[in-house]
Amino acid sequence: MVNELREAAGKLLDDGKVDLVIGWAKGSLPLASTPVFISSSDEADQLVFDSTCGNNLTVYFTKDNKKISRDRKKVGIFVKGCDSRSLVLNITEKQLKREDVTIIGVPCSGVIDTRKVRRKAEGREVLEYSQDGDTVTIKGKEFELSVPLEELLSNACLSCLRKDAEEYDLFIGEPRKFSGESDPYSDIEEYENLSADERWERMNEEYSKCIRCYACRNVCPSCYCNVCFVDQNDPQWIGKTPEITDTMIFHIIRNLHIAGRCVECGACERACPMDIRLLYLNRKVAKEVRERFGSDTGTDLDQKPAMADFREDENQDFIMG
Amino acid sequence: MIRIKKENISGFIEGLMSDYVLFAPVKDGETVSFRKIESADSIAEDYMNTDKSPKDIFFPPAEVLFSFDSGEITKNECSEKPFAVWGLRGCDVKSLTLLNMVFGTARQNPEDEMFQDPYWKEKYDNALIIQTACNDPRSTCFCNWFGGSPHDGEKADILVIYIGDAYLLDPKSDKGRKYLETVKNTEPAAKKDIKEAERLRAEADSSLSAVFELDGIVGRMSGLFNSGVWEEIGAKCVNCGACAFICPTCHCFDVQDEGKGKKGKRIRIWDTCMFPVFTAEASGHNPRELSKDRLRQRFMHKYSYFMENYGEHLCTGCGRCVVVCPVNLDIREVAKKVMSYQS
Amino acid sequence: MSEWQPKILAILCNWCSYAGADLAGVSRMQYPPNVRVVRIPCSGRVDPLMILKGLQSGFDGVLVSGCHPGDCHYISGNFVARRRFAVLKPLLEFVGVEPDRVQFSWISAGEGERFAQVVTKVTEDIRKIGPAKRLVKGA
């Protein structure tokens, strides 16, 4: 597959269809890939795709990194299913034009959460990582383990229903269609069934780890305000210290800002240096949006963002009678 | 050098706890970080290095400088007992000495206490720094680039070497020596213990990858200030603050007032050059407008400006940023790229 | 010390609910004095951050009220607001904030009596669950 991927990118560049291709290359660590920007076909052999390619590359069309794509007219980008939904969302929100981007889909079988790998290795350093079908081999000094990929997958991938891009110009291999409705929110329902005290305690435990580095926000292609509400200082709405209420309010509001816009790619959770289970909030919001407004983010180029839309006869059971 | 049997080490830790407020690495889910500890068995054992650096013990992410109430100002006092920190690695001990150059010593004018930070000094100057030698450095460790070594404890008060059935405690400063004299249940280290320690030291040293020479990086970096290298390096950076906040040497901060009415407090908060608001001016202009400008600042502070100002690199090779960076922007590769870049 | 009294932030839209509160006042209707009113142009202007900021800075509860659906002065402000609240309310409950802490209602300019009833009910609800502790800074 890797060869096809490199050929496809090289051909697009050679034919002048794109000036730049954004993809993944092998990283400096066994468990990491790294985003790469390719502008000529002889660099295309850096490109890879495997289960370490967790970055949602659509982020490079947003924030200041937009500059990369702004300077070039036509950009090609490799996408997993979730990344393509981010791209579609950004197109519907007029952040970029469909005709300026060449979308190249890659078949995704989920990406790993490095923390889960570390847990499997019981704290020992992982020095080699290889994958053969659904089995992953991790090696370190004096140990070697074979683990089913499933057990290492990012939480976001475990509930993913649309693994492959549905909006693309080119697909490497054969795209699988929407896998049909199953119950993707069973983990959230389980959490909802806990008592309020327990939920509050767990949330406190998670968010007290936050160091306010904003890695979650910055890797998110849906978070692209010129000035984020936490960075506003006149007036300053919330404190910038890792004090627990400020931290929780930051995360709650960030999740409301991406309500109906989150594609549940899980990039935020994988980026978090403090191992916070960020997706609980994202997925709770996504669940509400899906159940109440029937909207599936990033699956339709003509879609109106759920929170900018309404129906007059909507359920309003939460409003006092 | 003295020796404490493995089973007696918790007695030593408890002793520390009665004399000091003790910080040590504690496991918290999948991450390990320094915490104030209440009992000797809460200390994490199997860790290579903490995920968060120990700088927050001496330089907390949000430190109240003083509180005010209707014009009356109360300075925030440190706790009555001094701190001891157990389990620091050599890279982190060194980072504290680098931070001490900024906060602790009045470099511009040694006579003038105004340039010394009292909040830092009252914690750091009274602290007992106990380093544990790394027997098993990670592949991301590169302390040897900066003259460090996994067993080098010269900057600590006490160096602890774990040799399997016992701990060897080697005093490295007067403070450390005085403390060890008060400790009971010890025996002098035997010749074979010292030999074992030397073997572990050699093994740890050889497990590090080769040193990359940084000679001349200061000049190269200044020469490349306006070059395209930063765009190339910075293209993938998403400008989060993960690297800076887990870094043991990054020390930039913001000062803010939090309060209601006439009551409130002034707080020093970690900040980083990675954030656009760090340099945003009131007019709306931002001298470091683009992602690459901010990234350049961080690397130049590390490998150029600090060397010019203090004669050291502001990096100890702990490798934390290499591990946490969400886009795998590896600081070692940045240094290599800068050194080999042909414009 | 006298008995604890809940302090409630009421965010009311200018065209309906605020006028409703006004009517309750000029009609000399009795309702608990626990609400502190902030007038905003439209319920569509209510940023969830305002509600959370209210809780964080020590209000025991927040009431947001706007025009009835279809009556918005700006045609659709309250419809958009309704979607926002529809997500905010379950999300707050999800993190563990008591369901009655934050409440929403529609009150028209003619419903002075309803305003008094709503404020009475909200005050009673919050009195029942007690002083706010969650998301309160310094609690």
PDB file of C-alpha atoms in Angstrom, chain B residues 5-266:
ATOM      1  CA  LYS B   5      19.959  -2.138  52.710  1.00  0.00           C
ATOM      2  CA  LYS B   6      17.002  -2.275  50.349  1.00  0.00           C
ATOM      3  CA  GLU B   7      14.598  -3.173  53.167  1.00  0.00           C
ATOM      4  CA  ASN B   8      15.752  -0.227  55.266  1.00  0.00           C
ATOM      5  CA  ILE B   9      15.267   2.446  52.640  1.00  0.00           C
ATOM      6  CA  SER B  10      11.694   3.205  53.700  1.00  0.00           C
ATOM      7  CA  GLY B  11      13.098   4.050  57.132  1.00  0.00           C
ATOM      8  CA  PHE B  12      15.400   6.551  55.461  1.00  0.00           C
ATOM      9  CA  ILE B  13      12.465   8.040  53.522  1.00  0.00           C
ATOM     10  CA  GLU B  14      10.395   8.326  56.692  1.00  0.00           C
ATOM     11  CA  GLY B  15      13.283  10.112  58.344  1.00  0.00           C
ATOM     12  CA  LEU B  16      13.346  12.544  55.462  1.00  0.00           C
ATOM     13  CA  MET B  17       9.639  13.105  55.842  1.00  0.00           C
ATOM     14  CA  SER B  18       9.966  14.095  59.464  1.00  0.00           C
ATOM     15  CA  ASP B  19      12.669  16.659  58.714  1.00  0.00           C
ATOM     16  CA  TYR B  20      11.395  17.939  55.384  1.00  0.00           C
ATOM     17  CA  VAL B  21       8.343  18.340  53.229  1.00  0.00           C
ATOM     18  CA  LEU B  22       9.165  15.500  50.875  1.00  0.00           C
ATOM     19  CA  PHE B  23       8.465  15.389  47.158  1.00  0.00           C
ATOM     20  CA  ALA B  24       8.933  12.182  45.230  1.00  0.00           C
ATOM     21  CA  PRO B  25       7.763  10.542  42.004  1.00  0.00           C
ATOM     22  CA  VAL B  26       4.246   9.186  42.351  1.00  0.00           C
ATOM     23  CA  LYS B  27       2.328   7.108  39.863  1.00  0.00           C
ATOM     24  CA  ASP B  28      -0.894   8.712  38.733  1.00  0.00           C
ATOM     25  CA  GLY B  29      -2.700   6.571  36.187  1.00  0.00           C
ATOM     26  CA  GLU B  30      -0.271   6.132  33.325  1.00  0.00           C
ATOM     27  CA  THR B  31       1.810   9.146  34.242  1.00  0.00           C
ATOM     28  CA  VAL B  32       4.427   9.649  36.935  1.00  0.00           C
ATOM     29  CA  SER B  33       4.984  13.042  38.488  1.00  0.00           C
ATOM     30  CA  PHE B  34       6.501  14.597  41.584  1.00  0.00           C
ATOM     31  CA  ARG B  35       4.059  14.996  44.441  1.00  0.00           C
ATOM     32  CA  LYS B  36       4.233  15.813  48.099  1.00  0.00           C
ATOM     33  CA  ILE B  37       4.159  12.391  49.717  1.00  0.00           C
ATOM     34  CA  GLU B  38       2.683  11.181  52.984  1.00  0.00           C
ATOM     35  CA  SER B  39       4.055   7.664  53.105  1.00  0.00           C
ATOM     36  CA  ALA B  40       7.186   5.948  51.842  1.00  0.00           C
ATOM     37  CA  ASP B  41       5.331   3.272  49.871  1.00  0.00           C
ATOM     38  CA  SER B  42       3.530   5.729  47.625  1.00  0.00           C
ATOM     39  CA  ILE B  43       6.788   6.389  45.791  1.00  0.00           C
ATOM     40  CA  ALA B  44       6.802   5.037  42.241  1.00  0.00           C
ATOM     41  CA  GLU B  45       9.542   2.536  41.628  1.00  0.00           C
ATOM     42  CA  ASP B  46       9.511   1.429  38.035  1.00  0.00           C
ATOM     43  CA  TYR B  47       9.821   4.645  36.135  1.00  0.00           C
ATOM     44  CA  MET B  48      12.487   5.901  33.814  1.00  0.00           C
ATOM     45  CA  ASN B  49      11.756   9.530  34.377  1.00  0.00           C
ATOM     46  CA  THR B  50       8.715  11.483  35.472  1.00  0.00           C
ATOM     47  CA  ASP B  51       6.339  12.628  32.748  1.00  0.00           C
ATOM     48  CA  LYS B  52       6.123  16.093  34.221  1.00  0.00           C
ATOM     49  CA  SER B  53       9.367  17.768  35.141  1.00  0.00           C
ATOM     50  CA  PRO B  54      10.120  18.604  38.791  1.00  0.00           C
ATOM     51  CA  LYS B  55      10.313  22.332  38.097  1.00  0.00           C
ATOM     52  CA  ASP B  56       6.798  22.809  39.449  1.00  0.00           C
ATOM     53  CA  ILE B  57       7.996  22.049  42.972  1.00  0.00           C
ATOM     54  CA  PHE B  58      10.103  25.195  42.962  1.00  0.00           C
ATOM     55  CA  PHE B  59       8.328  27.120  40.247  1.00  0.00           C
ATOM     56  CA  PRO B  60       4.647  26.166  40.469  1.00  0.00           C
ATOM     57  CA  PRO B  61       2.383  26.516  37.409  1.00  0.00           C
ATOM     58  CA  ALA B  62       0.386  29.095  39.341  1.00  0.00           C
ATOM     59  CA  GLU B  63       2.152  30.709  42.264  1.00  0.00           C
ATOM     60  CA  VAL B  64       0.394  33.267  44.424  1.00  0.00           C
ATOM     61  CA  LEU B  65       2.877  36.096  44.950  1.00  0.00           C
ATOM     62  CA  PHE B  66       0.736  38.084  47.329  1.00  0.00           C
ATOM     63  CA  SER B  67      -2.875  38.657  48.191  1.00  0.00           C
ATOM     64  CA  PHE B  68      -4.531  42.004  48.711  1.00  0.00           C
ATOM     65  CA  ASP B  69      -7.577  43.193  50.571  1.00  0.00           C
ATOM     66  CA  SER B  70      -8.544  46.880  50.511  1.00  0.00           C
ATOM     67  CA  GLY B  71      -4.975  48.080  50.078  1.00  0.00           C
ATOM     68  CA  GLU B  72      -3.504  45.666  52.589  1.00  0.00           C
ATOM     69  CA  ILE B  73      -0.952  43.370  51.055  1.00  0.00           C
ATOM     70  CA  THR B  74       0.027  39.963  52.423  1.00  0.00           C
ATOM     71  CA  LYS B  75       3.004  38.204  50.916  1.00  0.00           C
ATOM     72  CA  ASN B  76       2.539  34.520  50.290  1.00  0.00           C
ATOM     73  CA  GLU B  77       4.822  32.567  52.611  1.00  0.00           C
ATOM     74  CA  CYS B  78       6.410  29.243  51.888  1.00  0.00           C
ATOM     75  CA  SER B  79       5.612  26.331  54.182  1.00  0.00           C
ATOM     76  CA  GLU B  80       7.495  26.307  57.503  1.00  0.00           C
ATOM     77  CA  LYS B  81       9.522  23.191  56.664  1.00  0.00           C
ATOM     78  CA  PRO B  82      12.064  23.200  53.828  1.00  0.00           C
ATOM     79  CA  PHE B  83      11.627  20.843  50.888  1.00  0.00           C
ATOM     80  CA  ALA B  84      13.480  17.672  50.119  1.00  0.00           C
ATOM     81  CA  VAL B  85      13.123  16.026  46.739  1.00  0.00           C
ATOM     82  CA  TRP B  86      13.796  12.336  46.305  1.00  0.00           C
ATOM     83  CA  GLY B  87      14.248  10.636  42.977  1.00  0.00           C
ATOM     84  CA  LEU B  88      15.442  13.420  40.712  1.00  0.00           C
ATOM     85  CA  ARG B  89      17.409  12.393  37.670  1.00  0.00           C
ATOM     86  CA  GLY B  90      20.680  14.080  36.754  1.00  0.00           C
ATOM     87  CA  CYS B  91      19.080  16.019  33.905  1.00  0.00           C
ATOM     88  CA  ASP B  92      16.494  17.468  36.252  1.00  0.00           C
ATOM     89  CA  VAL B  93      19.015  18.378  38.934  1.00  0.00           C
ATOM     90  CA  LYS B  94      20.933  20.237  36.277  1.00  0.00           C
ATOM     91  CA  SER B  95      17.791  21.992  35.100  1.00  0.00           C
ATOM     92  CA  LEU B  96      17.290  23.354  38.611  1.00  0.00           C
ATOM     93  CA  THR B  97      20.779  24.852  38.561  1.00  0.00           C
ATOM     94  CA  LEU B  98      19.931  26.472  35.221  1.00  0.00           C
ATOM     95  CA  LEU B  99      16.724  27.908  36.628  1.00  0.00           C
ATOM     96  CA  ASN B 100      18.688  29.092  39.620  1.00  0.00           C
ATOM     97  CA  MET B 101      20.838  31.153  37.256  1.00  0.00           C
ATOM     98  CA  VAL B 102      17.683  32.986  36.230  1.00  0.00           C
ATOM     99  CA  PHE B 103      15.805  33.235  39.509  1.00  0.00           C
ATOM    100  CA  GLY B 104      18.342  32.650  42.218  1.00  0.00           C
ATOM    101  CA  THR B 105      21.550  34.498  41.458  1.00  0.00           C
ATOM    102  CA  ALA B 106      21.645  38.168  40.707  1.00  0.00           C
ATOM    103  CA  ARG B 107      23.694  37.888  37.570  1.00  0.00           C
ATOM    104  CA  GLN B 108      23.542  41.520  36.543  1.00  0.00           C
ATOM    105  CA  ASN B 109      24.440  42.860  39.927  1.00  0.00           C
ATOM    106  CA  PRO B 110      25.357  40.293  42.584  1.00  0.00           C
ATOM    107  CA  GLU B 111      25.079  42.874  45.356  1.00  0.00           C
ATOM    108  CA  ASP B 112      21.543  43.764  44.453  1.00  0.00           C
ATOM    109  CA  GLU B 113      18.941  41.476  45.901  1.00  0.00           C
ATOM    110  CA  MET B 114      16.296  43.067  43.736  1.00  0.00           C
ATOM    111  CA  PHE B 115      17.231  40.751  40.905  1.00  0.00           C
ATOM    112  CA  GLN B 116      16.794  37.671  43.001  1.00  0.00           C
ATOM    113  CA  ASP B 117      13.439  36.019  43.106  1.00  0.00           C
ATOM    114  CA  PRO B 118      12.472  35.512  46.757  1.00  0.00           C
ATOM    115  CA  TYR B 119       9.809  32.928  45.946  1.00  0.00           C
ATOM    116  CA  TRP B 120      12.301  30.746  44.146  1.00  0.00           C
ATOM    117  CA  LYS B 121      15.104  31.316  46.619  1.00  0.00           C
ATOM    118  CA  GLU B 122      13.248  30.414  49.776  1.00  0.00           C
ATOM    119  CA  LYS B 123      12.340  27.085  48.259  1.00  0.00           C
ATOM    120  CA  TYR B 124      15.449  26.216  46.289  1.00  0.00           C
ATOM    121  CA  ASP B 125      18.144  27.465  48.678  1.00  0.00           C
ATOM    122  CA  ASN B 126      16.770  25.443  51.569  1.00  0.00           C
ATOM    123  CA  ALA B 127      15.987  22.310  49.623  1.00  0.00           C
ATOM    124  CA  LEU B 128      17.759  19.001  49.949  1.00  0.00           C
ATOM    125  CA  ILE B 129      18.200  17.589  46.460  1.00  0.00           C
ATOM    126  CA  ILE B 130      18.500  13.831  46.329  1.00  0.00           C
ATOM    127  CA  GLN B 131      19.322  12.448  42.917  1.00  0.00           C
ATOM    128  CA  THR B 132      18.869   8.838  41.913  1.00  0.00           C
ATOM    129  CA  ALA B 133      21.324   7.648  39.303  1.00  0.00           C
ATOM    130  CA  CYS B 134      19.782   6.323  36.071  1.00  0.00           C
ATOM    131  CA  ASN B 135      20.790   2.740  35.555  1.00  0.00           C
ATOM    132  CA  ASP B 136      18.642   2.397  32.486  1.00  0.00           C
ATOM    133  CA  PRO B 137      18.385   5.578  30.398  1.00  0.00           C
ATOM    134  CA  ARG B 138      15.778   5.829  27.678  1.00  0.00           C
ATOM    135  CA  SER B 139      16.450   5.933  23.973  1.00  0.00           C
ATOM    136  CA  THR B 140      15.236   9.538  24.062  1.00  0.00           C
ATOM    137  CA  CYS B 141      17.806  10.583  26.669  1.00  0.00           C
ATOM    138  CA  PHE B 142      20.585  12.819  25.409  1.00  0.00           C
ATOM    139  CA  CYS B 143      22.097  14.348  28.541  1.00  0.00           C
ATOM    140  CA  ASN B 144      25.518  13.434  27.135  1.00  0.00           C
ATOM    141  CA  TRP B 145      25.125  16.192  24.516  1.00  0.00           C
ATOM    142  CA  PHE B 146      25.379  18.691  27.347  1.00  0.00           C
ATOM    143  CA  GLY B 147      28.160  17.089  29.336  1.00  0.00           C
ATOM    144  CA  GLY B 148      25.779  15.115  31.501  1.00  0.00           C
ATOM    145  CA  SER B 149      25.928  11.464  32.344  1.00  0.00           C
ATOM    146  CA  PRO B 150      23.325   9.117  33.884  1.00  0.00           C
ATOM    147  CA  HIS B 151      25.341   8.715  37.086  1.00  0.00           C
ATOM    148  CA  ASP B 152      26.753  12.228  37.311  1.00  0.00           C
ATOM    149  CA  GLY B 153      25.548  13.648  40.623  1.00  0.00           C
ATOM    150  CA  GLU B 154      27.888  16.586  41.101  1.00  0.00           C
ATOM    151  CA  LYS B 155      25.071  19.135  41.227  1.00  0.00           C
ATOM    152  CA  ALA B 156      22.936  17.278  43.783  1.00  0.00           C
ATOM    153  CA  ASP B 157      23.245  17.194  47.560  1.00  0.00           C
ATOM    154  CA  ILE B 158      23.103  13.430  47.716  1.00  0.00           C
ATOM    155  CA  LEU B 159      23.488  10.911  44.895  1.00  0.00           C
ATOM    156  CA  VAL B 160      21.687   7.622  45.370  1.00  0.00           C
ATOM    157  CA  ILE B 161      22.757   4.582  43.372  1.00  0.00           C
ATOM    158  CA  TYR B 162      20.584   1.518  43.433  1.00  0.00           C
ATOM    159  CA  ILE B 163      22.716  -1.603  43.189  1.00  0.00           C
ATOM    160  CA  GLY B 164      20.075  -4.319  43.419  1.00  0.00           C
ATOM    161  CA  ASP B 165      20.157  -5.315  47.079  1.00  0.00           C
ATOM    162  CA  ALA B 166      21.039  -1.938  48.538  1.00  0.00           C
ATOM    163  CA  TYR B 167      21.214   1.767  47.949  1.00  0.00           C
ATOM    164  CA  LEU B 168      24.529   3.616  47.998  1.00  0.00           C
ATOM    165  CA  LEU B 169      24.252   7.182  49.231  1.00  0.00           C
ATOM    166  CA  ASP B 170      27.009   9.481  48.154  1.00  0.00           C
ATOM    167  CA  PRO B 171      27.046  12.990  49.657  1.00  0.00           C
ATOM    168  CA  LYS B 172      27.874  15.592  47.037  1.00  0.00           C
ATOM    169  CA  SER B 173      27.577  18.792  49.074  1.00  0.00           C
ATOM    170  CA  ASP B 174      28.092  19.924  52.656  1.00  0.00           C
ATOM    171  CA  LYS B 175      24.355  19.972  53.137  1.00  0.00           C
ATOM    172  CA  GLY B 176      24.124  16.379  51.942  1.00  0.00           C
ATOM    173  CA  ARG B 177      27.065  15.273  54.070  1.00  0.00           C
ATOM    174  CA  LYS B 178      25.595  16.847  57.196  1.00  0.00           C
ATOM    175  CA  TYR B 179      22.265  15.204  56.599  1.00  0.00           C
ATOM    176  CA  LEU B 180      23.730  11.755  56.021  1.00  0.00           C
ATOM    177  CA  GLU B 181      25.659  12.008  59.295  1.00  0.00           C
ATOM    178  CA  THR B 182      22.335  12.104  61.138  1.00  0.00           C
ATOM    179  CA  VAL B 183      20.972   9.003  59.403  1.00  0.00           C
ATOM    180  CA  LYS B 184      20.854   5.750  61.360  1.00  0.00           C
ATOM    181  CA  ASN B 185      20.911   2.132  60.180  1.00  0.00           C
ATOM    182  CA  THR B 186      23.638   2.607  57.644  1.00  0.00           C
ATOM    183  CA  GLU B 187      26.941   0.950  56.972  1.00  0.00           C
ATOM    184  CA  PRO B 188      29.915   2.125  54.979  1.00  0.00           C
ATOM    185  CA  ALA B 189      29.844   1.006  51.355  1.00  0.00           C
ATOM    186  CA  ALA B 190      31.978  -2.045  50.694  1.00  0.00           C
ATOM    187  CA  LYS B 191      34.550  -2.196  47.925  1.00  0.00           C
ATOM    188  CA  LYS B 192      32.383  -4.564  45.904  1.00  0.00           C
ATOM    189  CA  ASP B 193      29.426  -2.175  46.164  1.00  0.00           C
ATOM    190  CA  ILE B 194      31.511   0.609  44.748  1.00  0.00           C
ATOM    191  CA  LYS B 195      32.695  -1.691  42.019  1.00  0.00           C
ATOM    192  CA  GLU B 196      29.099  -2.601  41.180  1.00  0.00           C
ATOM    193  CA  ALA B 197      28.193   1.076  41.068  1.00  0.00           C
ATOM    194  CA  GLU B 198      31.033   1.698  38.685  1.00  0.00           C
ATOM    195  CA  ARG B 199      29.903  -1.141  36.478  1.00  0.00           C
ATOM    196  CA  LEU B 200      26.352   0.246  36.401  1.00  0.00           C
ATOM    197  CA  ARG B 201      27.722   3.660  35.583  1.00  0.00           C
ATOM    198  CA  ALA B 202      29.747   2.363  32.654  1.00  0.00           C
ATOM    199  CA  GLU B 203      26.770   0.354  31.409  1.00  0.00           C
ATOM    200  CA  ALA B 204      24.444   3.359  31.584  1.00  0.00           C
ATOM    201  CA  ASP B 205      26.961   5.597  29.861  1.00  0.00           C
ATOM    202  CA  SER B 206      27.422   3.171  27.013  1.00  0.00           C
ATOM    203  CA  SER B 207      23.682   2.763  26.486  1.00  0.00           C
ATOM    204  CA  LEU B 208      23.301   6.411  25.470  1.00  0.00           C
ATOM    205  CA  SER B 209      23.555   7.165  21.792  1.00  0.00           C
ATOM    206  CA  ALA B 210      26.499   9.106  20.409  1.00  0.00           C
ATOM    207  CA  VAL B 211      26.994  12.730  21.345  1.00  0.00           C
ATOM    208  CA  PHE B 212      26.032  15.219  18.676  1.00  0.00           C
ATOM    209  CA  GLU B 213      28.474  18.103  18.791  1.00  0.00           C
ATOM    210  CA  LEU B 214      26.800  21.439  19.344  1.00  0.00           C
ATOM    211  CA  ASP B 215      29.978  23.492  19.025  1.00  0.00           C
ATOM    212  CA  GLY B 216      29.231  26.653  17.116  1.00  0.00           C
ATOM    213  CA  ILE B 217      25.456  26.286  17.299  1.00  0.00           C
ATOM    214  CA  VAL B 218      25.108  29.761  18.840  1.00  0.00           C
ATOM    215  CA  GLY B 219      26.676  31.427  15.828  1.00  0.00           C
ATOM    216  CA  ARG B 220      24.868  29.196  13.380  1.00  0.00           C
ATOM    217  CA  MET B 221      21.518  29.921  14.928  1.00  0.00           C
ATOM    218  CA  SER B 222      21.995  33.690  14.874  1.00  0.00           C
ATOM    219  CA  GLY B 223      23.164  33.418  11.268  1.00  0.00           C
ATOM    220  CA  LEU B 224      20.012  31.504  10.358  1.00  0.00           C
ATOM    221  CA  PHE B 225      17.639  33.898  12.130  1.00  0.00           C
ATOM    222  CA  ASN B 226      16.006  35.031   8.900  1.00  0.00           C
ATOM    223  CA  SER B 227      16.545  31.869   6.902  1.00  0.00           C
ATOM    224  CA  GLY B 228      13.977  29.441   5.621  1.00  0.00           C
ATOM    225  CA  VAL B 229      15.115  26.732   8.010  1.00  0.00           C
ATOM    226  CA  TRP B 230      12.519  27.756  10.571  1.00  0.00           C
ATOM    227  CA  GLU B 231       9.746  27.423   8.072  1.00  0.00           C
ATOM    228  CA  GLU B 232      10.955  23.958   7.222  1.00  0.00           C
ATOM    229  CA  ILE B 233      11.257  22.908  10.850  1.00  0.00           C
ATOM    230  CA  GLY B 234       8.136  24.686  11.976  1.00  0.00           C
ATOM    231  CA  ALA B 235       5.754  23.639   9.226  1.00  0.00           C
ATOM    232  CA  LYS B 236       4.370  20.805  11.296  1.00  0.00           C
ATOM    233  CA  CYS B 237       4.389  22.563  14.678  1.00  0.00           C
ATOM    234  CA  VAL B 238       0.866  23.202  15.961  1.00  0.00           C
ATOM    235  CA  ASN B 239       2.071  25.662  18.615  1.00  0.00           C
ATOM    236  CA  CYS B 240       0.700  23.993  21.677  1.00  0.00           C
ATOM    237  CA  GLY B 241       2.595  24.387  24.910  1.00  0.00           C
ATOM    238  CA  ALA B 242       3.110  20.710  25.697  1.00  0.00           C
ATOM    239  CA  CYS B 243       6.880  20.848  25.122  1.00  0.00           C
ATOM    240  CA  ALA B 244       7.349  23.984  27.187  1.00  0.00           C
ATOM    241  CA  PHE B 245       5.141  22.898  30.070  1.00  0.00           C
ATOM    242  CA  ILE B 246       6.769  19.523  30.579  1.00  0.00           C
ATOM    243  CA  CYS B 247      10.252  20.977  29.969  1.00  0.00           C
ATOM    244  CA  PRO B 248      12.391  21.161  33.106  1.00  0.00           C
ATOM    245  CA  THR B 249      14.080  24.385  31.975  1.00  0.00           C
ATOM    246  CA  CYS B 250      11.393  26.469  30.225  1.00  0.00           C
ATOM    247  CA  HIS B 251      10.592  29.175  32.721  1.00  0.00           C
ATOM    248  CA  CYS B 252       8.649  31.979  31.058  1.00  0.00           C
ATOM    249  CA  PHE B 253       5.687  33.263  32.985  1.00  0.00           C
ATOM    250  CA  ASP B 254       2.836  35.713  32.975  1.00  0.00           C
ATOM    251  CA  VAL B 255       1.646  37.713  35.976  1.00  0.00           C
ATOM    252  CA  GLN B 256      -2.072  38.180  36.503  1.00  0.00           C
ATOM    253  CA  ASP B 257      -4.408  39.479  39.142  1.00  0.00           C
ATOM    254  CA  GLU B 258      -7.390  37.407  40.094  1.00  0.00           C
ATOM    255  CA  GLY B 259      -9.980  38.806  42.393  1.00  0.00           C
ATOM    256  CA  LYS B 260     -13.346  40.333  43.024  1.00  0.00           C
ATOM    257  CA  GLY B 261     -13.968  43.832  44.339  1.00  0.00           C
ATOM    258  CA  LYS B 262     -11.162  44.956  46.595  1.00  0.00           C
ATOM    259  CA  LYS B 263      -9.962  41.455  47.355  1.00  0.00           C
ATOM    260  CA  GLY B 264      -7.683  39.361  45.235  1.00  0.00           C
ATOM    261  CA  LYS B 265      -4.326  37.885  44.595  1.00  0.00           C
ATOM    262  CA  ARG B 266      -1.467  38.328  42.207  1.00  0.00           C
TER     263      ARG B 266
END
